[in-house]
Amino acid sequence: MTGGRETTDDASDVVDFLLDQHRQIRGLLAEVLDRSGPERQRAFDEVREMLARHETGEEMIVRPLTRKAPDGRVVADERMAEENEAKRVLADLEKMEVDSNEFVVRFTAFRQAVLEHAEAEEREEFPLLRQTTDPHALIAARDRVRRAEQLAPTHPHPSAKTTVANYVAGPFAAMLDRARDALSRGS
């Protein structure tokens, strides 16, 4: 991640890895509202990039595991619906001036939705994974999520609403996002 925030390499499985990222995301979300001007923009860019990577890893690796569990399809579909809405809102937020009242109001609501989404994963999805998935598969999933996040886009792409769409569009979108990020840092 940017800004020196890395997920720990000693996370024992994919659930621990994602829980660590949830802690980081909670901190970044608060940081956006605690800052202003260029510092708020930097914090927003950081949380946007982390969420894009985090959700890509979940959608590509974790959700298919969840779907295999008894009643897992319902849990996975609920989380995917929340993530698709978050992508849409995040894309809208990207177009706003970060110090505008509209941004603050919409980001505050977005932050609450992200926190509720993370809590639902921690309450429903992660225990289900631990109960129904082989521990070695959860360790392998951690490594696969790390690789997926390295290839993930850095901006939300609301039109990529399915895992297949992320697999197809992800690497190309990531390349374009990284070019856009580099150009915007240069201006």
mmCIF file with all atom_site columns, C-alpha atoms in Angstrom:
data_model
loop_
_atom_site.group_PDB
_atom_site.id
_atom_site.type_symbol
_atom_site.label_atom_id
_atom_site.label_alt_id
_atom_site.label_comp_id
_atom_site.label_asym_id
_atom_site.label_entity_id
_atom_site.label_seq_id
_atom_site.pdbx_PDB_ins_code
_atom_site.Cartn_x
_atom_site.Cartn_y
_atom_site.Cartn_z
_atom_site.occupancy
_atom_site.B_iso_or_equiv
_atom_site.pdbx_formal_charge
_atom_site.auth_seq_id
_atom_site.auth_comp_id
_atom_site.auth_asym_id
_atom_site.auth_atom_id
_atom_site.pdbx_PDB_model_num
ATOM 1   C CA . MET A 1 1   ? 0.000   0.000   0.000   1.00 0.00 ? 1   MET A CA 1
ATOM 2   C CA . THR A 1 2   ? 1.021   3.575   -0.305  1.00 0.00 ? 2   THR A CA 1
ATOM 3   C CA . GLY A 1 3   ? 2.170   5.725   2.558   1.00 0.00 ? 3   GLY A CA 1
ATOM 4   C CA . GLY A 1 4   ? 4.209   2.921   4.137   1.00 0.00 ? 4   GLY A CA 1
ATOM 5   C CA . ARG A 1 5   ? 1.169   0.912   5.205   1.00 0.00 ? 5   ARG A CA 1
ATOM 6   C CA . GLU A 1 6   ? 1.727   -2.736  4.466   1.00 0.00 ? 6   GLU A CA 1
ATOM 7   C CA . THR A 1 7   ? -0.323  -5.658  5.564   1.00 0.00 ? 7   THR A CA 1
ATOM 8   C CA . THR A 1 8   ? 1.766   -7.861  7.811   1.00 0.00 ? 8   THR A CA 1
ATOM 9   C CA . ASP A 1 9   ? 3.514   -10.776 6.155   1.00 0.00 ? 9   ASP A CA 1
ATOM 10  C CA . ASP A 1 10  ? 2.968   -13.022 9.163   1.00 0.00 ? 10  ASP A CA 1
ATOM 11  C CA . ALA A 1 11  ? -0.840  -13.189 8.852   1.00 0.00 ? 11  ALA A CA 1
ATOM 12  C CA . SER A 1 12  ? -1.540  -16.877 9.365   1.00 0.00 ? 12  SER A CA 1
ATOM 13  C CA . ASP A 1 13  ? -4.375  -17.244 6.861   1.00 0.00 ? 13  ASP A CA 1
ATOM 14  C CA . VAL A 1 14  ? -6.628  -15.236 4.569   1.00 0.00 ? 14  VAL A CA 1
ATOM 15  C CA . VAL A 1 15  ? -9.024  -14.319 7.382   1.00 0.00 ? 15  VAL A CA 1
ATOM 16  C CA . ASP A 1 16  ? -6.201  -12.884 9.518   1.00 0.00 ? 16  ASP A CA 1
ATOM 17  C CA . PHE A 1 17  ? -4.847  -11.070 6.464   1.00 0.00 ? 17  PHE A CA 1
ATOM 18  C CA . LEU A 1 18  ? -8.227  -9.477  5.732   1.00 0.00 ? 18  LEU A CA 1
ATOM 19  C CA . LEU A 1 19  ? -8.844  -8.613  9.392   1.00 0.00 ? 19  LEU A CA 1
ATOM 20  C CA . ASP A 1 20  ? -5.518  -6.768  9.410   1.00 0.00 ? 20  ASP A CA 1
ATOM 21  C CA . GLN A 1 21  ? -6.566  -4.869  6.299   1.00 0.00 ? 21  GLN A CA 1
ATOM 22  C CA . HIS A 1 22  ? -9.910  -4.011  7.911   1.00 0.00 ? 22  HIS A CA 1
ATOM 23  C CA . ARG A 1 23  ? -8.018  -2.400  10.816  1.00 0.00 ? 23  ARG A CA 1
ATOM 24  C CA . GLN A 1 24  ? -5.959  -0.367  8.362   1.00 0.00 ? 24  GLN A CA 1
ATOM 25  C CA . ILE A 1 25  ? -9.041  0.662   6.365   1.00 0.00 ? 25  ILE A CA 1
ATOM 26  C CA . ARG A 1 26  ? -10.828 1.834   9.524   1.00 0.00 ? 26  ARG A CA 1
ATOM 27  C CA . GLY A 1 27  ? -7.861  4.065   10.328  1.00 0.00 ? 27  GLY A CA 1
ATOM 28  C CA . LEU A 1 28  ? -7.655  5.457   6.804   1.00 0.00 ? 28  LEU A CA 1
ATOM 29  C CA . LEU A 1 29  ? -11.378 6.225   6.693   1.00 0.00 ? 29  LEU A CA 1
ATOM 30  C CA . ALA A 1 30  ? -11.076 8.260   9.900   1.00 0.00 ? 30  ALA A CA 1
ATOM 31  C CA . GLU A 1 31  ? -7.973  9.994   8.567   1.00 0.00 ? 31  GLU A CA 1
ATOM 32  C CA . VAL A 1 32  ? -9.856  11.310  5.525   1.00 0.00 ? 32  VAL A CA 1
ATOM 33  C CA . LEU A 1 33  ? -12.360 13.097  7.747   1.00 0.00 ? 33  LEU A CA 1
ATOM 34  C CA . ASP A 1 34  ? -9.671  14.331  10.152  1.00 0.00 ? 34  ASP A CA 1
ATOM 35  C CA . ARG A 1 35  ? -7.670  16.079  7.415   1.00 0.00 ? 35  ARG A CA 1
ATOM 36  C CA . SER A 1 36  ? -8.266  18.901  4.945   1.00 0.00 ? 36  SER A CA 1
ATOM 37  C CA . GLY A 1 37  ? -6.797  20.186  1.706   1.00 0.00 ? 37  GLY A CA 1
ATOM 38  C CA . PRO A 1 38  ? -3.936  18.230  0.140   1.00 0.00 ? 38  PRO A CA 1
ATOM 39  C CA . GLU A 1 39  ? -3.658  15.974  3.205   1.00 0.00 ? 39  GLU A CA 1
ATOM 40  C CA . ARG A 1 40  ? -7.311  14.965  2.873   1.00 0.00 ? 40  ARG A CA 1
ATOM 41  C CA . GLN A 1 41  ? -6.771  14.284  -0.834  1.00 0.00 ? 41  GLN A CA 1
ATOM 42  C CA . ARG A 1 42  ? -3.729  12.134  -0.035  1.00 0.00 ? 42  ARG A CA 1
ATOM 43  C CA . ALA A 1 43  ? -5.668  10.200  2.613   1.00 0.00 ? 43  ALA A CA 1
ATOM 44  C CA . PHE A 1 44  ? -8.616  9.740   0.255   1.00 0.00 ? 44  PHE A CA 1
ATOM 45  C CA . ASP A 1 45  ? -6.319  8.502   -2.521  1.00 0.00 ? 45  ASP A CA 1
ATOM 46  C CA . GLU A 1 46  ? -4.762  6.044   -0.098  1.00 0.00 ? 46  GLU A CA 1
ATOM 47  C CA . VAL A 1 47  ? -8.076  4.672   1.167   1.00 0.00 ? 47  VAL A CA 1
ATOM 48  C CA . ARG A 1 48  ? -9.434  4.495   -2.396  1.00 0.00 ? 48  ARG A CA 1
ATOM 49  C CA . GLU A 1 49  ? -6.446  2.479   -3.563  1.00 0.00 ? 49  GLU A CA 1
ATOM 50  C CA . MET A 1 50  ? -6.505  0.180   -0.556  1.00 0.00 ? 50  MET A CA 1
ATOM 51  C CA . LEU A 1 51  ? -10.235 -0.483  -0.933  1.00 0.00 ? 51  LEU A CA 1
ATOM 52  C CA . ALA A 1 52  ? -9.858  -1.188  -4.657  1.00 0.00 ? 52  ALA A CA 1
ATOM 53  C CA . ARG A 1 53  ? -7.118  -3.733  -3.980  1.00 0.00 ? 53  ARG A CA 1
ATOM 54  C CA . HIS A 1 54  ? -8.811  -5.235  -0.917  1.00 0.00 ? 54  HIS A CA 1
ATOM 55  C CA . GLU A 1 55  ? -12.153 -5.735  -2.643  1.00 0.00 ? 55  GLU A CA 1
ATOM 56  C CA . THR A 1 56  ? -10.473 -7.218  -5.719  1.00 0.00 ? 56  THR A CA 1
ATOM 57  C CA . GLY A 1 57  ? -8.799  -9.856  -3.553  1.00 0.00 ? 57  GLY A CA 1
ATOM 58  C CA . GLU A 1 58  ? -12.059 -10.620 -1.795  1.00 0.00 ? 58  GLU A CA 1
ATOM 59  C CA . GLU A 1 59  ? -14.077 -10.814 -5.002  1.00 0.00 ? 59  GLU A CA 1
ATOM 60  C CA . MET A 1 60  ? -11.592 -12.960 -6.915  1.00 0.00 ? 60  MET A CA 1
ATOM 61  C CA . ILE A 1 61  ? -10.412 -15.325 -4.171  1.00 0.00 ? 61  ILE A CA 1
ATOM 62  C CA . VAL A 1 62  ? -12.536 -15.166 -1.021  1.00 0.00 ? 62  VAL A CA 1
ATOM 63  C CA . ARG A 1 63  ? -16.068 -15.021 -2.448  1.00 0.00 ? 63  ARG A CA 1
ATOM 64  C CA . PRO A 1 64  ? -15.651 -18.260 -4.447  1.00 0.00 ? 64  PRO A CA 1
ATOM 65  C CA . LEU A 1 65  ? -14.573 -20.005 -1.209  1.00 0.00 ? 65  LEU A CA 1
ATOM 66  C CA . THR A 1 66  ? -17.557 -18.555 0.625   1.00 0.00 ? 66  THR A CA 1
ATOM 67  C CA . ARG A 1 67  ? -19.943 -19.751 -2.093  1.00 0.00 ? 67  ARG A CA 1
ATOM 68  C CA . LYS A 1 68  ? -18.774 -23.355 -1.528  1.00 0.00 ? 68  LYS A CA 1
ATOM 69  C CA . ALA A 1 69  ? -19.919 -23.288 2.107   1.00 0.00 ? 69  ALA A CA 1
ATOM 70  C CA . PRO A 1 70  ? -23.448 -24.287 3.139   1.00 0.00 ? 70  PRO A CA 1
ATOM 71  C CA . ASP A 1 71  ? -25.575 -21.130 2.749   1.00 0.00 ? 71  ASP A CA 1
ATOM 72  C CA . GLY A 1 72  ? -22.428 -19.391 1.533   1.00 0.00 ? 72  GLY A CA 1
ATOM 73  C CA . ARG A 1 73  ? -23.995 -18.234 -1.716  1.00 0.00 ? 73  ARG A CA 1
ATOM 74  C CA . VAL A 1 74  ? -26.394 -15.933 0.164   1.00 0.00 ? 74  VAL A CA 1
ATOM 75  C CA . VAL A 1 75  ? -23.577 -14.471 2.275   1.00 0.00 ? 75  VAL A CA 1
ATOM 76  C CA . ALA A 1 76  ? -21.339 -13.968 -0.777  1.00 0.00 ? 76  ALA A CA 1
ATOM 77  C CA . ASP A 1 77  ? -24.123 -12.349 -2.804  1.00 0.00 ? 77  ASP A CA 1
ATOM 78  C CA . GLU A 1 78  ? -24.929 -9.912  0.013   1.00 0.00 ? 78  GLU A CA 1
ATOM 79  C CA . ARG A 1 79  ? -21.287 -8.865  0.357   1.00 0.00 ? 79  ARG A CA 1
ATOM 80  C CA . MET A 1 80  ? -20.905 -8.513  -3.427  1.00 0.00 ? 80  MET A CA 1
ATOM 81  C CA . ALA A 1 81  ? -23.979 -6.262  -3.608  1.00 0.00 ? 81  ALA A CA 1
ATOM 82  C CA . GLU A 1 82  ? -22.494 -4.057  -0.882  1.00 0.00 ? 82  GLU A CA 1
ATOM 83  C CA . GLU A 1 83  ? -19.140 -3.920  -2.672  1.00 0.00 ? 83  GLU A CA 1
ATOM 84  C CA . ASN A 1 84  ? -20.719 -3.031  -6.008  1.00 0.00 ? 84  ASN A CA 1
ATOM 85  C CA . GLU A 1 85  ? -22.575 -0.143  -4.371  1.00 0.00 ? 85  GLU A CA 1
ATOM 86  C CA . ALA A 1 86  ? -19.348 0.968   -2.659  1.00 0.00 ? 86  ALA A CA 1
ATOM 87  C CA . LYS A 1 87  ? -17.528 1.007   -6.017  1.00 0.00 ? 87  LYS A CA 1
ATOM 88  C CA . ARG A 1 88  ? -20.245 3.208   -7.481  1.00 0.00 ? 88  ARG A CA 1
ATOM 89  C CA . VAL A 1 89  ? -20.158 5.665   -4.568  1.00 0.00 ? 89  VAL A CA 1
ATOM 90  C CA . LEU A 1 90  ? -16.356 5.721   -4.509  1.00 0.00 ? 90  LEU A CA 1
ATOM 91  C CA . ALA A 1 91  ? -16.268 6.519   -8.231  1.00 0.00 ? 91  ALA A CA 1
ATOM 92  C CA . ASP A 1 92  ? -18.662 9.430   -7.566  1.00 0.00 ? 92  ASP A CA 1
ATOM 93  C CA . LEU A 1 93  ? -16.530 10.654  -4.647  1.00 0.00 ? 93  LEU A CA 1
ATOM 94  C CA . GLU A 1 94  ? -13.439 10.665  -6.876  1.00 0.00 ? 94  GLU A CA 1
ATOM 95  C CA . LYS A 1 95  ? -15.055 13.364  -9.013  1.00 0.00 ? 95  LYS A CA 1
ATOM 96  C CA . MET A 1 96  ? -15.677 15.714  -6.073  1.00 0.00 ? 96  MET A CA 1
ATOM 97  C CA . GLU A 1 97  ? -13.533 18.358  -4.440  1.00 0.00 ? 97  GLU A CA 1
ATOM 98  C CA . VAL A 1 98  ? -12.445 16.733  -1.155  1.00 0.00 ? 98  VAL A CA 1
ATOM 99  C CA . ASP A 1 99  ? -13.011 19.876  0.906   1.00 0.00 ? 99  ASP A CA 1
ATOM 100 C CA . SER A 1 100 ? -16.551 20.456  -0.371  1.00 0.00 ? 100 SER A CA 1
ATOM 101 C CA . ASN A 1 101 ? -19.507 19.988  1.958   1.00 0.00 ? 101 ASN A CA 1
ATOM 102 C CA . GLU A 1 102 ? -20.998 17.481  -0.486  1.00 0.00 ? 102 GLU A CA 1
ATOM 103 C CA . PHE A 1 103 ? -17.849 15.338  -0.314  1.00 0.00 ? 103 PHE A CA 1
ATOM 104 C CA . VAL A 1 104 ? -17.822 15.374  3.490   1.00 0.00 ? 104 VAL A CA 1
ATOM 105 C CA . VAL A 1 105 ? -21.496 14.390  3.698   1.00 0.00 ? 105 VAL A CA 1
ATOM 106 C CA . ARG A 1 106 ? -21.215 11.647  1.068   1.00 0.00 ? 106 ARG A CA 1
ATOM 107 C CA . PHE A 1 107 ? -17.892 10.361  2.399   1.00 0.00 ? 107 PHE A CA 1
ATOM 108 C CA . THR A 1 108 ? -19.306 10.180  5.930   1.00 0.00 ? 108 THR A CA 1
ATOM 109 C CA . ALA A 1 109 ? -22.176 8.000   4.663   1.00 0.00 ? 109 ALA A CA 1
ATOM 110 C CA . PHE A 1 110 ? -19.733 5.954   2.560   1.00 0.00 ? 110 PHE A CA 1
ATOM 111 C CA . ARG A 1 111 ? -17.493 5.438   5.586   1.00 0.00 ? 111 ARG A CA 1
ATOM 112 C CA . GLN A 1 112 ? -20.433 4.127   7.609   1.00 0.00 ? 112 GLN A CA 1
ATOM 113 C CA . ALA A 1 113 ? -21.407 1.720   4.815   1.00 0.00 ? 113 ALA A CA 1
ATOM 114 C CA . VAL A 1 114 ? -17.826 0.416   4.558   1.00 0.00 ? 114 VAL A CA 1
ATOM 115 C CA . LEU A 1 115 ? -17.651 -0.092  8.323   1.00 0.00 ? 115 LEU A CA 1
ATOM 116 C CA . GLU A 1 116 ? -20.952 -1.988  8.297   1.00 0.00 ? 116 GLU A CA 1
ATOM 117 C CA . HIS A 1 117 ? -19.737 -4.095  5.364   1.00 0.00 ? 117 HIS A CA 1
ATOM 118 C CA . ALA A 1 118 ? -16.527 -5.008  7.207   1.00 0.00 ? 118 ALA A CA 1
ATOM 119 C CA . GLU A 1 119 ? -18.511 -5.861  10.338  1.00 0.00 ? 119 GLU A CA 1
ATOM 120 C CA . ALA A 1 120 ? -20.813 -8.141  8.301   1.00 0.00 ? 120 ALA A CA 1
ATOM 121 C CA . GLU A 1 121 ? -17.788 -9.924  6.829   1.00 0.00 ? 121 GLU A CA 1
ATOM 122 C CA . GLU A 1 122 ? -16.281 -10.347 10.289  1.00 0.00 ? 122 GLU A CA 1
ATOM 123 C CA . ARG A 1 123 ? -19.569 -11.523 11.823  1.00 0.00 ? 123 ARG A CA 1
ATOM 124 C CA . GLU A 1 124 ? -20.879 -13.776 9.010   1.00 0.00 ? 124 GLU A CA 1
ATOM 125 C CA . GLU A 1 125 ? -18.388 -14.548 6.259   1.00 0.00 ? 125 GLU A CA 1
ATOM 126 C CA . PHE A 1 126 ? -15.097 -15.019 8.083   1.00 0.00 ? 126 PHE A CA 1
ATOM 127 C CA . PRO A 1 127 ? -16.445 -17.443 10.724  1.00 0.00 ? 127 PRO A CA 1
ATOM 128 C CA . LEU A 1 128 ? -18.162 -19.393 7.931   1.00 0.00 ? 128 LEU A CA 1
ATOM 129 C CA . LEU A 1 129 ? -14.856 -19.670 6.075   1.00 0.00 ? 129 LEU A CA 1
ATOM 130 C CA . ARG A 1 130 ? -13.030 -20.845 9.179   1.00 0.00 ? 130 ARG A CA 1
ATOM 131 C CA . GLN A 1 131 ? -15.725 -23.447 9.935   1.00 0.00 ? 131 GLN A CA 1
ATOM 132 C CA . THR A 1 132 ? -16.013 -24.879 6.421   1.00 0.00 ? 132 THR A CA 1
ATOM 133 C CA . THR A 1 133 ? -12.657 -24.407 4.697   1.00 0.00 ? 133 THR A CA 1
ATOM 134 C CA . ASP A 1 134 ? -9.545  -26.485 5.204   1.00 0.00 ? 134 ASP A CA 1
ATOM 135 C CA . PRO A 1 135 ? -6.895  -24.475 7.116   1.00 0.00 ? 135 PRO A CA 1
ATOM 136 C CA . HIS A 1 136 ? -4.322  -25.148 4.378   1.00 0.00 ? 136 HIS A CA 1
ATOM 137 C CA . ALA A 1 137 ? -6.757  -23.779 1.797   1.00 0.00 ? 137 ALA A CA 1
ATOM 138 C CA . LEU A 1 138 ? -7.133  -20.614 3.887   1.00 0.00 ? 138 LEU A CA 1
ATOM 139 C CA . ILE A 1 139 ? -3.353  -20.180 3.945   1.00 0.00 ? 139 ILE A CA 1
ATOM 140 C CA . ALA A 1 140 ? -3.174  -20.726 0.181   1.00 0.00 ? 140 ALA A CA 1
ATOM 141 C CA . ALA A 1 141 ? -6.019  -18.221 -0.243  1.00 0.00 ? 141 ALA A CA 1
ATOM 142 C CA . ARG A 1 142 ? -3.995  -15.625 1.681   1.00 0.00 ? 142 ARG A CA 1
ATOM 143 C CA . ASP A 1 143 ? -1.173  -15.976 -0.827  1.00 0.00 ? 143 ASP A CA 1
ATOM 144 C CA . ARG A 1 144 ? -3.582  -15.824 -3.770  1.00 0.00 ? 144 ARG A CA 1
ATOM 145 C CA . VAL A 1 145 ? -5.234  -12.674 -2.362  1.00 0.00 ? 145 VAL A CA 1
ATOM 146 C CA . ARG A 1 146 ? -1.816  -11.023 -2.047  1.00 0.00 ? 146 ARG A CA 1
ATOM 147 C CA . ARG A 1 147 ? -1.073  -11.806 -5.699  1.00 0.00 ? 147 ARG A CA 1
ATOM 148 C CA . ALA A 1 148 ? -4.512  -10.610 -6.833  1.00 0.00 ? 148 ALA A CA 1
ATOM 149 C CA . GLU A 1 149 ? -4.044  -7.342  -4.949  1.00 0.00 ? 149 GLU A CA 1
ATOM 150 C CA . GLN A 1 150 ? -0.747  -6.721  -6.734  1.00 0.00 ? 150 GLN A CA 1
ATOM 151 C CA . LEU A 1 151 ? -2.607  -6.833  -10.056 1.00 0.00 ? 151 LEU A CA 1
ATOM 152 C CA . ALA A 1 152 ? -5.685  -4.956  -8.846  1.00 0.00 ? 152 ALA A CA 1
ATOM 153 C CA . PRO A 1 153 ? -6.893  -1.633  -10.199 1.00 0.00 ? 153 PRO A CA 1
ATOM 154 C CA . THR A 1 154 ? -6.232  1.368   -7.960  1.00 0.00 ? 154 THR A CA 1
ATOM 155 C CA . HIS A 1 155 ? -9.548  3.074   -8.757  1.00 0.00 ? 155 HIS A CA 1
ATOM 156 C CA . PRO A 1 156 ? -13.101 1.745   -8.464  1.00 0.00 ? 156 PRO A CA 1
ATOM 157 C CA . HIS A 1 157 ? -14.588 0.242   -11.610 1.00 0.00 ? 157 HIS A CA 1
ATOM 158 C CA . PRO A 1 158 ? -18.334 -0.041  -10.937 1.00 0.00 ? 158 PRO A CA 1
ATOM 159 C CA . SER A 1 159 ? -18.977 -1.656  -14.321 1.00 0.00 ? 159 SER A CA 1
ATOM 160 C CA . ALA A 1 160 ? -16.926 -4.728  -13.276 1.00 0.00 ? 160 ALA A CA 1
ATOM 161 C CA . LYS A 1 161 ? -19.696 -6.234  -11.153 1.00 0.00 ? 161 LYS A CA 1
ATOM 162 C CA . THR A 1 162 ? -18.677 -9.877  -11.320 1.00 0.00 ? 162 THR A CA 1
ATOM 163 C CA . THR A 1 163 ? -15.635 -11.941 -10.496 1.00 0.00 ? 163 THR A CA 1
ATOM 164 C CA . VAL A 1 164 ? -15.267 -12.812 -14.188 1.00 0.00 ? 164 VAL A CA 1
ATOM 165 C CA . ALA A 1 165 ? -15.350 -9.133  -15.128 1.00 0.00 ? 165 ALA A CA 1
ATOM 166 C CA . ASN A 1 166 ? -12.632 -8.432  -12.567 1.00 0.00 ? 166 ASN A CA 1
ATOM 167 C CA . TYR A 1 167 ? -10.459 -11.230 -13.963 1.00 0.00 ? 167 TYR A CA 1
ATOM 168 C CA . VAL A 1 168 ? -10.874 -9.935  -17.510 1.00 0.00 ? 168 VAL A CA 1
ATOM 169 C CA . ALA A 1 169 ? -10.720 -6.195  -16.886 1.00 0.00 ? 169 ALA A CA 1
ATOM 170 C CA . GLY A 1 170 ? -8.562  -6.157  -13.770 1.00 0.00 ? 170 GLY A CA 1
ATOM 171 C CA . PRO A 1 171 ? -5.027  -6.244  -15.204 1.00 0.00 ? 171 PRO A CA 1
ATOM 172 C CA . PHE A 1 172 ? -5.846  -3.783  -18.000 1.00 0.00 ? 172 PHE A CA 1
ATOM 173 C CA . ALA A 1 173 ? -7.728  -1.467  -15.644 1.00 0.00 ? 173 ALA A CA 1
ATOM 174 C CA . ALA A 1 174 ? -4.839  -1.674  -13.181 1.00 0.00 ? 174 ALA A CA 1
ATOM 175 C CA . MET A 1 175 ? -2.353  -0.678  -15.870 1.00 0.00 ? 175 MET A CA 1
ATOM 176 C CA . LEU A 1 176 ? -4.494  2.311   -16.862 1.00 0.00 ? 176 LEU A CA 1
ATOM 177 C CA . ASP A 1 177 ? -5.058  3.281   -13.231 1.00 0.00 ? 177 ASP A CA 1
ATOM 178 C CA . ARG A 1 178 ? -1.349  3.228   -12.468 1.00 0.00 ? 178 ARG A CA 1
ATOM 179 C CA . ALA A 1 179 ? -0.629  5.383   -15.518 1.00 0.00 ? 179 ALA A CA 1
ATOM 180 C CA . ARG A 1 180 ? -3.361  7.830   -14.458 1.00 0.00 ? 180 ARG A CA 1
ATOM 181 C CA . ASP A 1 181 ? -1.967  7.899   -10.907 1.00 0.00 ? 181 ASP A CA 1
ATOM 182 C CA . ALA A 1 182 ? 1.548   8.612   -12.187 1.00 0.00 ? 182 ALA A CA 1
ATOM 183 C CA . LEU A 1 183 ? 0.326   11.409  -14.441 1.00 0.00 ? 183 LEU A CA 1
ATOM 184 C CA . SER A 1 184 ? -1.750  13.034  -11.705 1.00 0.00 ? 184 SER A CA 1
ATOM 185 C CA . ARG A 1 185 ? 1.206   12.963  -9.301  1.00 0.00 ? 185 ARG A CA 1
ATOM 186 C CA . GLY A 1 186 ? 3.309   14.678  -11.949 1.00 0.00 ? 186 GLY A CA 1
ATOM 187 C CA . SER A 1 187 ? 0.890   17.590  -12.365 1.00 0.00 ? 187 SER A CA 1
#
